[in-house]
Amino acid sequence: MAARGRQCHIDGSRLPRRQRMTYDGQNAPISREQGSTKPPRLLDEVRSRLRLKHYSIRTEQAYLYWIRRYILENGKVHPRELGGLAVEGFLSKLATRDQVSASTQNQALSALLFLYREVLGLNLPWMENVVRARHSRRLPVVLSKHQTLAVLAQMSGRNRLAAALLYGAGLRLLECLRLRIKDLNFERNEITVRDGKGGKDRRTVMPFNLKTDLQRQLEDVRALHGRDRAAGFGAVSMPVALARKYPGAETDFGWQYLFPASRRAIDPLDGLEKRHHLDETALQRAVRQAARHAGLHQPVSPHTFRHCFATHLLETGSDIRTVQELLGHKDVATTQIYTHVLNRGAGGVLSPLDAAGF
């Protein structure tokens, strides 16, 4: 236990999940009553700094979680009074006691470095000497074309359409669920991915076999949006400050999500009731269930379809640079991981035991 020092006030750590989490799983908006003289709590300062630097909602959630956990692990002593030994001890416990992966441990470290450098304004010598955990190189789970279609055949409705897009366009899970109506270009057979991983936009292919289903989905969204407008709603969240730059755009049909949620929710940024996109846990659960019904024993998730997209394109002779661009990889080395799971690799070699006629 760390030595006793100035106590750190953290927010929301004892509130029930439903009370803390609202829209897209984000914490409640930063707001204080007028005339309040209380200093801002540390996690409020962290949240404000993250939003000022335009970090994603998911990064904000993760950083707040690890910073809160770090403070609680050290008896709520203020981080200013802790140093490199406390950080190293916390990371060591994650690896030895909790047995987290290297990527999880590095995420916790990034959160703590953000706290000290960006929020507390400290750049101490020990920060430069913190060693990050080494990542293990693991091959992705890739299904055959027959297995992929078998999983999709076990799905229906919008879950099937979303999963088919993951496979047919190589989308990440949230890239798919965050698609807006305006991102679909039926004439050019293109889908535009906005603000993907790393804050990058890209274009990818629109599967021809899904065009009819996509147009039917657009009509369903149009009908739902019409009912929302009639009830006095119809708005969606807008990126950065576009709601101020284009007044009224948040109620335009083109900005509506392709896969809207079944119920409206409160947007934590402005406190208004809006319709968000489908929650990713629903699609994750549907994919796992479909894989079981298809008789597969591999751990199949929505991201597996993206792995299948890349591998199957390379198997049919597509250029690796083209696949890299469609996937949105910054470095072709990331795309090359799929060359290790092609059929002409381990699955395309005749074992010497078979060749010997054993």
mmCIF file of C-alpha atoms in Angstrom, residues 80-307:
data_model
loop_
_atom_site.group_PDB
_atom_site.id
_atom_site.type_symbol
_atom_site.label_atom_id
_atom_site.label_comp_id
_atom_site.label_asym_id
_atom_site.label_seq_id
_atom_site.Cartn_x
_atom_site.Cartn_y
_atom_site.Cartn_z
ATOM 1 C CA ARG A 80 1.372 13.909 -8.156
ATOM 2 C CA GLU A 81 2.701 12.228 -5.026
ATOM 3 C CA LEU A 82 3.401 8.956 -6.821
ATOM 4 C CA GLY A 83 6.223 8.232 -9.209
ATOM 5 C CA GLY A 84 7.912 5.654 -11.371
ATOM 6 C CA LEU A 85 7.909 2.944 -8.717
ATOM 7 C CA ALA A 86 4.140 3.196 -8.321
ATOM 8 C CA VAL A 87 3.622 2.972 -12.087
ATOM 9 C CA GLU A 88 5.982 0.009 -12.418
ATOM 10 C CA GLY A 89 4.319 -1.725 -9.476
ATOM 11 C CA PHE A 90 0.873 -1.212 -10.981
ATOM 12 C CA LEU A 91 1.948 -2.565 -14.378
ATOM 13 C CA SER A 92 3.696 -5.522 -12.743
ATOM 14 C CA LYS A 93 0.507 -6.449 -10.871
ATOM 15 C CA LEU A 94 -1.424 -6.361 -14.124
ATOM 16 C CA ALA A 95 1.018 -8.834 -15.670
ATOM 17 C CA THR A 96 1.564 -11.167 -12.699
ATOM 18 C CA ARG A 97 -1.650 -11.030 -10.675
ATOM 19 C CA ASP A 98 -4.225 -10.285 -13.380
ATOM 20 C CA GLN A 99 -2.272 -11.906 -16.256
ATOM 21 C CA VAL A 100 -3.379 -9.321 -18.808
ATOM 22 C CA SER A 101 -2.058 -9.344 -22.367
ATOM 23 C CA ALA A 102 0.830 -7.179 -23.531
ATOM 24 C CA SER A 103 -1.525 -4.896 -25.457
ATOM 25 C CA THR A 104 -3.694 -4.351 -22.363
ATOM 26 C CA GLN A 105 -0.639 -3.578 -20.256
ATOM 27 C CA ASN A 106 0.607 -1.084 -22.850
ATOM 28 C CA GLN A 107 -2.813 0.564 -22.968
ATOM 29 C CA ALA A 108 -2.685 1.070 -19.195
ATOM 30 C CA LEU A 109 0.793 2.563 -19.511
ATOM 31 C CA SER A 110 -0.352 4.958 -22.248
ATOM 32 C CA ALA A 111 -3.201 6.111 -20.019
ATOM 33 C CA LEU A 112 -0.842 6.846 -17.122
ATOM 34 C CA LEU A 113 1.648 8.665 -19.338
ATOM 35 C CA PHE A 114 -1.218 10.790 -20.675
ATOM 36 C CA LEU A 115 -2.246 11.590 -17.101
ATOM 37 C CA TYR A 116 1.203 12.740 -16.059
ATOM 38 C CA ARG A 117 2.217 14.540 -19.244
ATOM 39 C CA GLU A 118 -0.986 16.041 -20.580
ATOM 40 C CA VAL A 119 -3.101 16.582 -17.452
ATOM 41 C CA LEU A 120 -0.665 17.090 -14.584
ATOM 42 C CA GLY A 121 1.965 18.743 -16.784
ATOM 43 C CA LEU A 122 4.783 16.561 -15.440
ATOM 44 C CA ASN A 123 7.578 15.199 -17.593
ATOM 45 C CA LEU A 124 9.744 13.355 -15.118
ATOM 46 C CA PRO A 125 12.920 11.448 -16.043
ATOM 47 C CA TRP A 126 11.425 8.076 -15.114
ATOM 48 C CA MET A 127 8.796 8.424 -17.847
ATOM 49 C CA GLU A 128 11.399 7.992 -20.571
ATOM 50 C CA ASN A 129 12.652 4.757 -19.018
ATOM 51 C CA VAL A 130 9.338 2.925 -18.716
ATOM 52 C CA VAL A 131 9.568 -0.234 -20.813
ATOM 53 C CA ARG A 132 6.540 -1.338 -22.785
ATOM 54 C CA ALA A 133 5.552 -4.985 -22.868
ATOM 55 C CA ARG A 134 6.488 -6.922 -25.993
ATOM 56 C CA HIS A 135 3.606 -7.993 -28.197
ATOM 57 C CA SER A 136 3.191 -11.642 -29.106
ATOM 58 C CA ARG A 137 2.853 -12.251 -32.817
ATOM 59 C CA ARG A 138 -0.282 -14.324 -33.323
ATOM 60 C CA LEU A 139 -1.902 -15.478 -36.529
ATOM 61 C CA PRO A 140 -5.509 -14.373 -37.068
ATOM 62 C CA VAL A 141 -8.387 -16.832 -37.217
ATOM 63 C CA VAL A 142 -9.402 -17.192 -40.867
ATOM 64 C CA LEU A 143 -12.340 -19.230 -42.131
ATOM 65 C CA SER A 144 -12.629 -20.826 -45.553
ATOM 66 C CA LYS A 145 -15.092 -19.335 -48.016
ATOM 67 C CA HIS A 146 -17.474 -22.214 -47.347
ATOM 68 C CA GLN A 147 -17.272 -21.695 -43.577
ATOM 69 C CA THR A 148 -17.757 -17.942 -43.917
ATOM 70 C CA LEU A 149 -20.907 -18.372 -45.985
ATOM 71 C CA ALA A 150 -22.145 -21.033 -43.557
ATOM 72 C CA VAL A 151 -21.926 -18.541 -40.673
ATOM 73 C CA LEU A 152 -23.730 -15.840 -42.683
ATOM 74 C CA ALA A 153 -26.442 -18.337 -43.604
ATOM 75 C CA GLN A 154 -27.258 -18.754 -39.910
ATOM 76 C CA MET A 155 -27.949 -15.020 -39.528
ATOM 77 C CA SER A 156 -30.919 -12.900 -40.572
ATOM 78 C CA GLY A 157 -32.135 -9.322 -40.784
ATOM 79 C CA ARG A 158 -29.839 -6.388 -40.184
ATOM 80 C CA ASN A 159 -27.348 -8.550 -38.283
ATOM 81 C CA ARG A 160 -26.828 -10.621 -41.407
ATOM 82 C CA LEU A 161 -26.469 -7.494 -43.550
ATOM 83 C CA ALA A 162 -23.942 -5.951 -41.158
ATOM 84 C CA ALA A 163 -21.909 -9.182 -40.960
ATOM 85 C CA ALA A 164 -21.986 -9.516 -44.746
ATOM 86 C CA LEU A 165 -20.604 -5.968 -45.001
ATOM 87 C CA LEU A 166 -17.801 -6.835 -42.602
ATOM 88 C CA TYR A 167 -16.809 -9.671 -44.925
ATOM 89 C CA GLY A 168 -17.649 -8.096 -48.274
ATOM 90 C CA ALA A 169 -16.019 -4.701 -47.587
ATOM 91 C CA GLY A 170 -13.354 -5.569 -45.003
ATOM 92 C CA LEU A 171 -14.766 -3.222 -42.386
ATOM 93 C CA ARG A 172 -13.961 -3.133 -38.704
ATOM 94 C CA LEU A 173 -16.930 -3.640 -36.400
ATOM 95 C CA LEU A 174 -17.417 0.001 -35.381
ATOM 96 C CA GLU A 175 -16.573 1.250 -38.880
ATOM 97 C CA CYS A 176 -19.566 -0.732 -40.096
ATOM 98 C CA LEU A 177 -21.954 0.326 -37.340
ATOM 99 C CA ARG A 178 -20.950 3.999 -37.693
ATOM 100 C CA LEU A 179 -21.715 4.134 -41.423
ATOM 101 C CA ARG A 180 -24.051 6.980 -42.371
ATOM 102 C CA ILE A 181 -26.482 6.983 -45.272
ATOM 103 C CA LYS A 182 -24.330 9.511 -47.131
ATOM 104 C CA ASP A 183 -21.338 7.149 -47.001
ATOM 105 C CA LEU A 184 -22.915 4.776 -49.523
ATOM 106 C CA ASN A 185 -22.314 5.433 -53.226
ATOM 107 C CA PHE A 186 -24.410 2.992 -55.261
ATOM 108 C CA GLU A 187 -23.349 4.374 -58.652
ATOM 109 C CA ARG A 188 -19.625 3.930 -57.970
ATOM 110 C CA ASN A 189 -20.093 0.768 -55.873
ATOM 111 C CA GLU A 190 -18.104 2.406 -53.075
ATOM 112 C CA ILE A 191 -18.380 2.752 -49.321
ATOM 113 C CA THR A 192 -16.594 5.630 -47.601
ATOM 114 C CA VAL A 193 -15.252 4.905 -44.140
ATOM 115 C CA ARG A 194 -15.074 8.123 -42.117
ATOM 116 C CA ASP A 195 -12.711 8.623 -39.195
ATOM 117 C CA GLY A 196 -11.469 5.042 -39.137
ATOM 118 C CA LYS A 197 -8.666 3.751 -36.974
ATOM 119 C CA GLY A 198 -6.062 6.485 -36.636
ATOM 120 C CA GLY A 199 -8.600 9.148 -37.638
ATOM 121 C CA LYS A 200 -8.242 8.284 -41.339
ATOM 122 C CA ASP A 201 -10.877 8.212 -44.091
ATOM 123 C CA ARG A 202 -10.776 5.620 -46.861
ATOM 124 C CA ARG A 203 -12.894 4.069 -49.584
ATOM 125 C CA THR A 204 -13.645 0.395 -49.929
ATOM 126 C CA VAL A 205 -15.710 -1.788 -52.247
ATOM 127 C CA MET A 206 -19.496 -2.096 -52.015
ATOM 128 C CA PRO A 207 -20.433 -5.748 -52.649
ATOM 129 C CA PHE A 208 -22.740 -5.935 -55.652
ATOM 130 C CA ASN A 209 -24.728 -8.774 -54.085
ATOM 131 C CA LEU A 210 -25.647 -6.529 -51.140
ATOM 132 C CA LYS A 211 -26.947 -3.543 -53.104
ATOM 133 C CA THR A 212 -30.571 -4.667 -52.992
ATOM 134 C CA ASP A 213 -30.388 -5.402 -49.255
ATOM 135 C CA LEU A 214 -28.678 -2.060 -48.620
ATOM 136 C CA GLN A 215 -31.368 -0.156 -50.517
ATOM 137 C CA ARG A 216 -34.023 -1.994 -48.523
ATOM 138 C CA GLN A 217 -32.202 -1.047 -45.315
ATOM 139 C CA LEU A 218 -32.172 2.593 -46.439
ATOM 140 C CA GLU A 219 -35.964 2.506 -46.803
ATOM 141 C CA ASP A 220 -36.312 1.050 -43.311
ATOM 142 C CA VAL A 221 -34.103 3.814 -41.907
ATOM 143 C CA ARG A 222 -36.119 6.433 -43.822
ATOM 144 C CA ALA A 223 -39.353 5.170 -42.278
ATOM 145 C CA LEU A 224 -37.826 5.114 -38.773
ATOM 146 C CA HIS A 225 -36.420 8.611 -39.245
ATOM 147 C CA GLY A 226 -39.828 9.838 -40.351
ATOM 148 C CA ARG A 227 -41.406 8.507 -37.166
ATOM 149 C CA ASP A 228 -38.700 10.189 -35.085
ATOM 150 C CA ARG A 229 -39.283 13.522 -36.852
ATOM 151 C CA ALA A 230 -42.998 13.233 -36.293
ATOM 152 C CA ALA A 231 -42.348 12.678 -32.567
ATOM 153 C CA GLY A 232 -40.158 15.780 -32.378
ATOM 154 C CA PHE A 233 -36.790 14.036 -32.533
ATOM 155 C CA GLY A 234 -34.760 12.753 -35.497
ATOM 156 C CA ALA A 235 -31.299 14.090 -34.606
ATOM 157 C CA VAL A 236 -28.046 12.124 -34.510
ATOM 158 C CA SER A 237 -24.623 12.957 -33.088
ATOM 159 C CA MET A 238 -22.355 14.952 -35.405
ATOM 160 C CA PRO A 239 -18.553 14.767 -35.693
ATOM 161 C CA VAL A 240 -16.613 17.473 -33.839
ATOM 162 C CA ALA A 241 -18.367 20.839 -34.381
ATOM 163 C CA LEU A 242 -20.290 20.120 -37.591
ATOM 164 C CA ALA A 243 -23.594 20.621 -35.779
ATOM 165 C CA ARG A 244 -22.670 24.295 -35.320
ATOM 166 C CA LYS A 245 -21.125 24.636 -38.759
ATOM 167 C CA TYR A 246 -24.161 23.133 -40.507
ATOM 168 C CA PRO A 247 -27.246 23.951 -38.401
ATOM 169 C CA GLY A 248 -30.018 21.427 -38.939
ATOM 170 C CA ALA A 249 -27.754 18.844 -40.580
ATOM 171 C CA GLU A 250 -28.109 16.519 -37.596
ATOM 172 C CA THR A 251 -31.717 15.844 -38.614
ATOM 173 C CA ASP A 252 -30.954 15.321 -42.331
ATOM 174 C CA PHE A 253 -31.565 11.837 -43.656
ATOM 175 C CA GLY A 254 -28.047 11.604 -45.108
ATOM 176 C CA TRP A 255 -26.489 11.869 -41.643
ATOM 177 C CA GLN A 256 -28.587 9.066 -40.153
ATOM 178 C CA TYR A 257 -26.842 5.832 -39.235
ATOM 179 C CA LEU A 258 -27.213 2.912 -41.624
ATOM 180 C CA PHE A 259 -27.774 0.611 -38.640
ATOM 181 C CA PRO A 260 -29.718 2.708 -36.107
ATOM 182 C CA ALA A 261 -30.374 1.587 -32.559
ATOM 183 C CA SER A 262 -33.846 0.345 -31.700
ATOM 184 C CA ARG A 263 -34.251 3.041 -29.029
ATOM 185 C CA ARG A 264 -33.169 6.636 -28.670
ATOM 186 C CA ALA A 265 -30.599 7.608 -26.016
ATOM 187 C CA ILE A 266 -29.166 10.704 -24.380
ATOM 188 C CA ASP A 267 -26.110 12.207 -26.058
ATOM 189 C CA PRO A 268 -23.670 13.030 -23.209
ATOM 190 C CA LEU A 269 -22.119 15.910 -25.133
ATOM 191 C CA ASP A 270 -25.268 18.037 -25.227
ATOM 192 C CA GLY A 271 -27.832 16.125 -23.137
ATOM 193 C CA LEU A 272 -30.304 15.773 -26.024
ATOM 194 C CA GLU A 273 -32.215 12.627 -26.901
ATOM 195 C CA LYS A 274 -30.969 11.221 -30.200
ATOM 196 C CA ARG A 275 -30.865 7.948 -32.097
ATOM 197 C CA HIS A 276 -27.462 6.324 -32.028
ATOM 198 C CA HIS A 277 -26.180 3.348 -34.009
ATOM 199 C CA LEU A 278 -26.741 -0.310 -33.180
ATOM 200 C CA ASP A 279 -24.805 -1.478 -30.130
ATOM 201 C CA GLU A 280 -21.833 -3.617 -31.123
ATOM 202 C CA THR A 281 -22.531 -6.233 -28.460
ATOM 203 C CA ALA A 282 -25.707 -7.266 -30.291
ATOM 204 C CA LEU A 283 -23.767 -8.062 -33.469
ATOM 205 C CA GLN A 284 -20.960 -9.764 -31.549
ATOM 206 C CA ARG A 285 -23.483 -12.014 -29.826
ATOM 207 C CA ALA A 286 -25.257 -12.804 -33.114
ATOM 208 C CA VAL A 287 -21.985 -13.782 -34.838
ATOM 209 C CA ARG A 288 -20.919 -16.084 -31.993
ATOM 210 C CA GLN A 289 -24.311 -17.765 -31.985
ATOM 211 C CA ALA A 290 -24.268 -18.190 -35.775
ATOM 212 C CA ALA A 291 -20.800 -19.774 -35.644
ATOM 213 C CA ARG A 292 -22.013 -22.323 -33.081
ATOM 214 C CA HIS A 293 -25.061 -23.166 -35.176
ATOM 215 C CA ALA A 294 -22.800 -23.581 -38.218
ATOM 216 C CA GLY A 295 -20.818 -26.199 -36.291
ATOM 217 C CA LEU A 296 -17.566 -24.221 -36.115
ATOM 218 C CA HIS A 297 -15.215 -24.672 -33.198
ATOM 219 C CA GLN A 298 -12.895 -21.733 -33.942
ATOM 220 C CA PRO A 299 -13.350 -18.530 -31.903
ATOM 221 C CA VAL A 300 -15.336 -16.489 -34.437
ATOM 222 C CA SER A 301 -16.008 -12.777 -33.883
ATOM 223 C CA PRO A 302 -17.102 -9.932 -36.190
ATOM 224 C CA HIS A 303 -13.423 -9.081 -36.766
ATOM 225 C CA THR A 304 -12.913 -12.585 -38.173
ATOM 226 C CA PHE A 305 -14.842 -11.487 -41.281
ATOM 227 C CA ARG A 306 -12.274 -8.745 -41.886
ATOM 228 C CA HIS A 307 -9.481 -11.330 -41.690
#
